[in-house]
Tab-separated table of C-alpha atoms in Angstrom:
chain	number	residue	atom	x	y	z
A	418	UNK	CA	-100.403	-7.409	37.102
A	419	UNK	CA	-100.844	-10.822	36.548
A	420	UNK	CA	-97.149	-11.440	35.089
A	421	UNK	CA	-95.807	-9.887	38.295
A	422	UNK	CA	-98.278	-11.667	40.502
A	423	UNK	CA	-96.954	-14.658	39.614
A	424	UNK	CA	-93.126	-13.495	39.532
A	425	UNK	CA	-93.400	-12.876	43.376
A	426	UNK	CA	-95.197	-16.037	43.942
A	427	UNK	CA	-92.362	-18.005	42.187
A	428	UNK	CA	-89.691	-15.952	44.218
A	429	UNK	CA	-91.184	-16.784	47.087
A	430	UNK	CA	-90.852	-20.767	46.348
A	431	UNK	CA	-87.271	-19.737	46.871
A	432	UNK	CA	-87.474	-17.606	49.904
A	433	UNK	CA	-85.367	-19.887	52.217
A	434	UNK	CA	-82.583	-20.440	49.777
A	435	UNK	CA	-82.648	-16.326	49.102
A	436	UNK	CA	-82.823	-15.542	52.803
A	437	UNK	CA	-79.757	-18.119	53.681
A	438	UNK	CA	-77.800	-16.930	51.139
A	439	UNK	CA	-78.207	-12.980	52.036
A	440	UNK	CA	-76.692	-14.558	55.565
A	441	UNK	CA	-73.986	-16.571	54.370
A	442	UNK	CA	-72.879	-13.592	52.435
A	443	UNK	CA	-71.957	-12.098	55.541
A	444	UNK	CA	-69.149	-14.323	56.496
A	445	UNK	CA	-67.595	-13.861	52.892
A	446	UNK	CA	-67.754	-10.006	52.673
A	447	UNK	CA	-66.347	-10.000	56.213
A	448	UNK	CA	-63.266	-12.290	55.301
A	449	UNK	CA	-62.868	-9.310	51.458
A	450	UNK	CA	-63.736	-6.716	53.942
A	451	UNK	CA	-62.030	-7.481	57.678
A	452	UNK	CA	-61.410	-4.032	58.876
A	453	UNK	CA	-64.954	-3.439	60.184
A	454	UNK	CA	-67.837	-5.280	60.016
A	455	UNK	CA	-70.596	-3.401	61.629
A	456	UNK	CA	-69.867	0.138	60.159
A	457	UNK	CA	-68.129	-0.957	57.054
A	458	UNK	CA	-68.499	-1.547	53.428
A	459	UNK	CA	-69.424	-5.073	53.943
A	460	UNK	CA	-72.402	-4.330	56.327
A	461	UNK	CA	-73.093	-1.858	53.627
A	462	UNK	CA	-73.632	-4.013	50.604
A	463	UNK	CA	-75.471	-6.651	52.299
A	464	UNK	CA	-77.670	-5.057	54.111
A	465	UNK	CA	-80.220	-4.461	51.171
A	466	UNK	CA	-80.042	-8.210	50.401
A	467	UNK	CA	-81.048	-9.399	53.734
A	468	UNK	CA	-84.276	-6.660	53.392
A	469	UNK	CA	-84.812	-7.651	50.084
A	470	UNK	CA	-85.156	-11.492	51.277
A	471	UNK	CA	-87.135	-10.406	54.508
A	472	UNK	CA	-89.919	-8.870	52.068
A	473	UNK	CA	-90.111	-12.093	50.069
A	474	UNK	CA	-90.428	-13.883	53.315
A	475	UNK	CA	-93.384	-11.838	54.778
A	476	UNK	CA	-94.967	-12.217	51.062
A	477	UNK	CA	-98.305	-13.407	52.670
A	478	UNK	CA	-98.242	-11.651	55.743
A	479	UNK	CA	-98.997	-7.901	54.739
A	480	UNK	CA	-98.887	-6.424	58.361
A	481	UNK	CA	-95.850	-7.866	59.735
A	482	UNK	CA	-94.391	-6.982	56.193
A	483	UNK	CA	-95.006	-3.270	57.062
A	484	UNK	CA	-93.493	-3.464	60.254
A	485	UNK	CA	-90.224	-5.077	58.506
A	486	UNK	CA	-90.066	-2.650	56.165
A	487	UNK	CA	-90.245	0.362	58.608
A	488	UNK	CA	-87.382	-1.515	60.629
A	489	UNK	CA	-85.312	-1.984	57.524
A	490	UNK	CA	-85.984	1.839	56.194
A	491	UNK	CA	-85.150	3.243	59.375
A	492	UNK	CA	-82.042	0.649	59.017
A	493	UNK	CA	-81.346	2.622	56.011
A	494	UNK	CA	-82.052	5.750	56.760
A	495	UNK	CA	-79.154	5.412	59.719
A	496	UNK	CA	-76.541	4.118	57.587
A	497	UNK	CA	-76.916	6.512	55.065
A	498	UNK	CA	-76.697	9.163	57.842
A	499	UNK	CA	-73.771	7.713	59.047
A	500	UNK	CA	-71.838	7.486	55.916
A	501	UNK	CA	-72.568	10.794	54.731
A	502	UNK	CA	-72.957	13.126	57.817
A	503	UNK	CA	-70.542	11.284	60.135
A	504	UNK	CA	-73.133	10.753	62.571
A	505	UNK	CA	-73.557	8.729	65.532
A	506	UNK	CA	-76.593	5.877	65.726
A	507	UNK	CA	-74.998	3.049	67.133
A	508	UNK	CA	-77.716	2.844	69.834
A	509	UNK	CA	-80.385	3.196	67.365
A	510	UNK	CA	-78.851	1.074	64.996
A	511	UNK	CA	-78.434	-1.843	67.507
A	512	UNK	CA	-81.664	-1.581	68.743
A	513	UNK	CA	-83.547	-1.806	64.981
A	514	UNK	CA	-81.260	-4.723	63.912
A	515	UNK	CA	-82.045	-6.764	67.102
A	516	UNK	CA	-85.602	-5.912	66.295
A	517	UNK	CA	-85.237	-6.657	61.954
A	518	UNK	CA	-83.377	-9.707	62.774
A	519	UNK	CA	-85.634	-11.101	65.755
A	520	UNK	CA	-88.886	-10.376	63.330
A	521	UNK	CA	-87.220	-12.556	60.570
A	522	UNK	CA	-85.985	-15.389	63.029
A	523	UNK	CA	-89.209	-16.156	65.195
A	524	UNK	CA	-90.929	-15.616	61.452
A	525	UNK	CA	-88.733	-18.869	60.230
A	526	UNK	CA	-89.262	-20.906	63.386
A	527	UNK	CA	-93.223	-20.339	62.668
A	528	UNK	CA	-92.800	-21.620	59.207
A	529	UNK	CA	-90.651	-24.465	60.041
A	530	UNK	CA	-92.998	-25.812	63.135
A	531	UNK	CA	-96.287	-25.768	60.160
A	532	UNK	CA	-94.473	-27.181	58.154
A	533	UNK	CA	-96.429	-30.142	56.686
A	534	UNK	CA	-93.925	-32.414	54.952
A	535	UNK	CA	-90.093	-33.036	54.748
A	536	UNK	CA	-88.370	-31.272	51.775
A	537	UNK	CA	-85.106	-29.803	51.055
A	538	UNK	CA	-86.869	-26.248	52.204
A	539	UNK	CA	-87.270	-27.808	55.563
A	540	UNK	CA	-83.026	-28.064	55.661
A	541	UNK	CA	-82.649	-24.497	54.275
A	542	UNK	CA	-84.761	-23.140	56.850
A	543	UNK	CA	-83.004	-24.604	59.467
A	544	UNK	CA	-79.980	-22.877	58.485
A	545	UNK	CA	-81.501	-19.589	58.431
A	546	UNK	CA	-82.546	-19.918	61.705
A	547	UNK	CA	-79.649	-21.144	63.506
A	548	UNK	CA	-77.656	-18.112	61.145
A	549	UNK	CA	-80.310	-16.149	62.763
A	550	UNK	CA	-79.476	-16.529	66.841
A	551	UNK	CA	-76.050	-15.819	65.741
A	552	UNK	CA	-76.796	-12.577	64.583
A	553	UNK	CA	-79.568	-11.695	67.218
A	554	UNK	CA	-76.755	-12.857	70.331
A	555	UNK	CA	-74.156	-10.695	67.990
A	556	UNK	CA	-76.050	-7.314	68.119
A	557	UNK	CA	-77.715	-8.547	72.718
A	558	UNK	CA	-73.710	-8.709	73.024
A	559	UNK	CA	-73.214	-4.841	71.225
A	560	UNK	CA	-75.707	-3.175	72.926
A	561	UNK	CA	-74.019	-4.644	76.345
A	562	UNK	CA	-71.115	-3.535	75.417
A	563	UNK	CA	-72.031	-0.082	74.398
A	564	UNK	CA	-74.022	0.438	77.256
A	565	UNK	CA	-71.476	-1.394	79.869
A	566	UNK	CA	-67.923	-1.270	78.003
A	567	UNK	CA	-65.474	-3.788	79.426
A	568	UNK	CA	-68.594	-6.728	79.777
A	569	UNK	CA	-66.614	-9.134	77.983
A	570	UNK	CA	-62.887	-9.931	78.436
A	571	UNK	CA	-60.362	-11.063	75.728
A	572	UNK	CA	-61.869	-8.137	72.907
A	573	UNK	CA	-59.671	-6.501	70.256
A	574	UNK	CA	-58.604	-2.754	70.717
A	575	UNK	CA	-61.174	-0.687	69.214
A	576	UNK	CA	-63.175	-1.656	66.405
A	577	UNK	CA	-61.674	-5.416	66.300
A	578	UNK	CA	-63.656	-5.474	69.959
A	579	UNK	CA	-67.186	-5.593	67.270
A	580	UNK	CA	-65.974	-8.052	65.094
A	581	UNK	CA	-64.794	-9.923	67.652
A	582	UNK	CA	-68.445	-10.197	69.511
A	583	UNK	CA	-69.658	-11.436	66.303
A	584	UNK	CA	-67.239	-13.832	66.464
A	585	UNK	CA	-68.375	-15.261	70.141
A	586	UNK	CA	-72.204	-15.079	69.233
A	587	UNK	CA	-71.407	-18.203	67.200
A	588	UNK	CA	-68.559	-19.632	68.770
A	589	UNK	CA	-71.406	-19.603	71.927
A	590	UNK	CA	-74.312	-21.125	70.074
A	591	UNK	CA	-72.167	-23.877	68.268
A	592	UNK	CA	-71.026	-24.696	71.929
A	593	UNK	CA	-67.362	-24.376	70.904
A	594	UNK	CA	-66.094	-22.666	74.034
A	595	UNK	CA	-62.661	-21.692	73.076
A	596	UNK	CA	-62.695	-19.323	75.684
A	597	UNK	CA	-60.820	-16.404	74.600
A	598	UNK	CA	-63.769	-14.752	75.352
A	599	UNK	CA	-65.501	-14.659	78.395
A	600	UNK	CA	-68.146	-12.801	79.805
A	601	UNK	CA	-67.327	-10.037	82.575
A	602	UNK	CA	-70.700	-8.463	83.980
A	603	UNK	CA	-73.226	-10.350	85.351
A	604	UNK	CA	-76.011	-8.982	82.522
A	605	UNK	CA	-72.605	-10.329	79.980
A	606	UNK	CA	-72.667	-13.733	81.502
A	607	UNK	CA	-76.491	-13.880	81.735
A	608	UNK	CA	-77.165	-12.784	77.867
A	609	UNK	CA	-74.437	-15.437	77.387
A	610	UNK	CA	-76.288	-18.388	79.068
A	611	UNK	CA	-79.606	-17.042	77.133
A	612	UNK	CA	-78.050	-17.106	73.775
A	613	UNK	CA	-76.421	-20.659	74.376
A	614	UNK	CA	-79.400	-21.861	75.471
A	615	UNK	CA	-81.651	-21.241	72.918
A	616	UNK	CA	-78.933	-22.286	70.124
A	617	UNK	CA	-79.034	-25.288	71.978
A	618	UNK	CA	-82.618	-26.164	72.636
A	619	UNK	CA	-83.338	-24.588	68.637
A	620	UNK	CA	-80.965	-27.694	67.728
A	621	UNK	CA	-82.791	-30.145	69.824
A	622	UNK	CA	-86.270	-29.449	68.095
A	623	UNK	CA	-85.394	-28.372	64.937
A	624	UNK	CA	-83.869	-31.710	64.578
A	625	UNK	CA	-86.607	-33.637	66.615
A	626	UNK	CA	-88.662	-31.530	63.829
A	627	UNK	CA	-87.550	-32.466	60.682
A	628	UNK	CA	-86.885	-36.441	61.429
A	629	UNK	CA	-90.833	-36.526	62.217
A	630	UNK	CA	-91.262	-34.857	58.802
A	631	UNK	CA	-89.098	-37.407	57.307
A	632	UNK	CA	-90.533	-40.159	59.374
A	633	UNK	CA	-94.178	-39.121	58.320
A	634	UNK	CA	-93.581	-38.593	54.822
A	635	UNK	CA	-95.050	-41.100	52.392
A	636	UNK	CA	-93.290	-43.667	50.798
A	637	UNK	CA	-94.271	-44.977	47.194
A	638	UNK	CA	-92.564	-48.652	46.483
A	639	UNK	CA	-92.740	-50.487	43.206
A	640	UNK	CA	-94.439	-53.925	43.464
A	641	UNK	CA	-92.091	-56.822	42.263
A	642	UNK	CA	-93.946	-58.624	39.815
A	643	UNK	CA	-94.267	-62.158	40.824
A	644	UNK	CA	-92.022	-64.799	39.471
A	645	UNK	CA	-94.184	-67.187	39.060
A	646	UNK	CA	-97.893	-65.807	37.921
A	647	UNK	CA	-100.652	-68.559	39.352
A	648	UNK	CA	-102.919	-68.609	35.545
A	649	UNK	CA	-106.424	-67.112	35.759
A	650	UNK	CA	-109.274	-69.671	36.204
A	651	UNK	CA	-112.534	-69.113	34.057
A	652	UNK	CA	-115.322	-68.098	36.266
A	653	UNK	CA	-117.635	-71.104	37.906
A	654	UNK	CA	-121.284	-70.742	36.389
A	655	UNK	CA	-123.749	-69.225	38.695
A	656	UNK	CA	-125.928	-71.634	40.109
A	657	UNK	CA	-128.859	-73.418	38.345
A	658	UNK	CA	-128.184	-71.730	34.821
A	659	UNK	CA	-126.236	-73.676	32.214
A	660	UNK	CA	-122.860	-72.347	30.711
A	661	UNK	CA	-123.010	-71.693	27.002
A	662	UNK	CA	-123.079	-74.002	24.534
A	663	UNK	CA	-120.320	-74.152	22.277
């Protein structure tokens, strides 16, 4: 018990580096796997990752880990329905990744604002959460489009239209603006401004953040040994007593 008590305490040292890399795996698997990216094989294989590092991130928080777990088992449960019974729960499915992924994003933004000190976990955690707006303002764009098709102008023909939203989510929070993609509806143009927005203000204080860790964090210098050491004086004898005689 022990053994694996500590095992989970020493992979949640890592839980940043785990968490970014389940994300970064995304754009990888898309690039092997381009055909479609929300119902395909890619989505497929790292979707167990990304649960996998949401439970190491929610190590010591016991009820919000519950409530990510039910999220990712019902994430689960839907795909598995979907690949095997041919089922439709893109509504559903929308609706509990905009939920996993929203848990796991305001959960990094808590850890990064406690943070104490300035390390290299600081840096990774950024990353995670600016990989994490993308992916919440990729799934607020699918359920508009579901809901309202035609919100956005300049999409693919059929399933290219998903991967291309997923494309614009982070072509909107970097504040590229190539605009091959524009907005159509006014909920389209308003989720638009919202997910901009908070890219944009989440780069303002996570970087205000993390130069007041670096500012604050203590500094050990070595002291130069002098070049010239002043000798050591014998001590004066104390007043009205005698020195020693010799």
């Amino acid at each position: 018990m022990l053994k694996i008590r500590a095992l989970r305490n020493k992979i949640y040292e890592f839980r940043f580096e785990l968490l970014m890399a389940s994300l970064l795996c995304v754009f990888i698997l898309n690039i092997l796997f381009p055909d479609n990216i929300y119902w395909g094989i890619a989505q497929a294989t790292y979707l167990p990752v990304q649960l996998l590092a949401a439970l190491v991130l929610f190590e010591f928080k016991p009820r919000i880990l519950r409530v990510v777990l039910v999220f990712g088992v019902a994430l689960l449960i839907c795909r598995g329905m979907d690949v095997f019974f041919i089922t439709n729960y893109k509504d559903e499915l929308v609706l509990l990744y905009l939920c996993f992924f929203g848990t796991i994003m305001l959960e990094v933004f808590q850890q990064i604002y406690h943070a104490q000190m300035f390390t290299a976990k600081i840096v990774y955690a950024a990353v995670c959460g600016l990989l994490l707006i993308g992916y919440c303002g990729y799934f607020l764009f699918l359920a508009i489009e579901f809901h309202l098709p035609g919100s956005f102008i300049g999409l693919g023909p059929g399933d290219n239209s998903i991967n291309d939203l997923f494309y614009f989510s982070y072509v909107t929070i970097l504040t590229i603006g190539y605009g091959d993609i524009t907005p159509k509806t006014w909920i389209a143009k308003n989720a638009t401004v919202l997910v901009g927005f908070t890219g944009y203000v989440y780069s303002i204080v996570v970087i205000a953040t993390i130069v007041g860790r670096a500012h604050r964090a203590p500094r050990v210098t070595a002291k130069k040994p002098s070049p010239n050491p002043v000798p050591m004086r014998p001590a004066a004898p104390l007043a009205g007593k005698r020195p020693p005689e010799a």
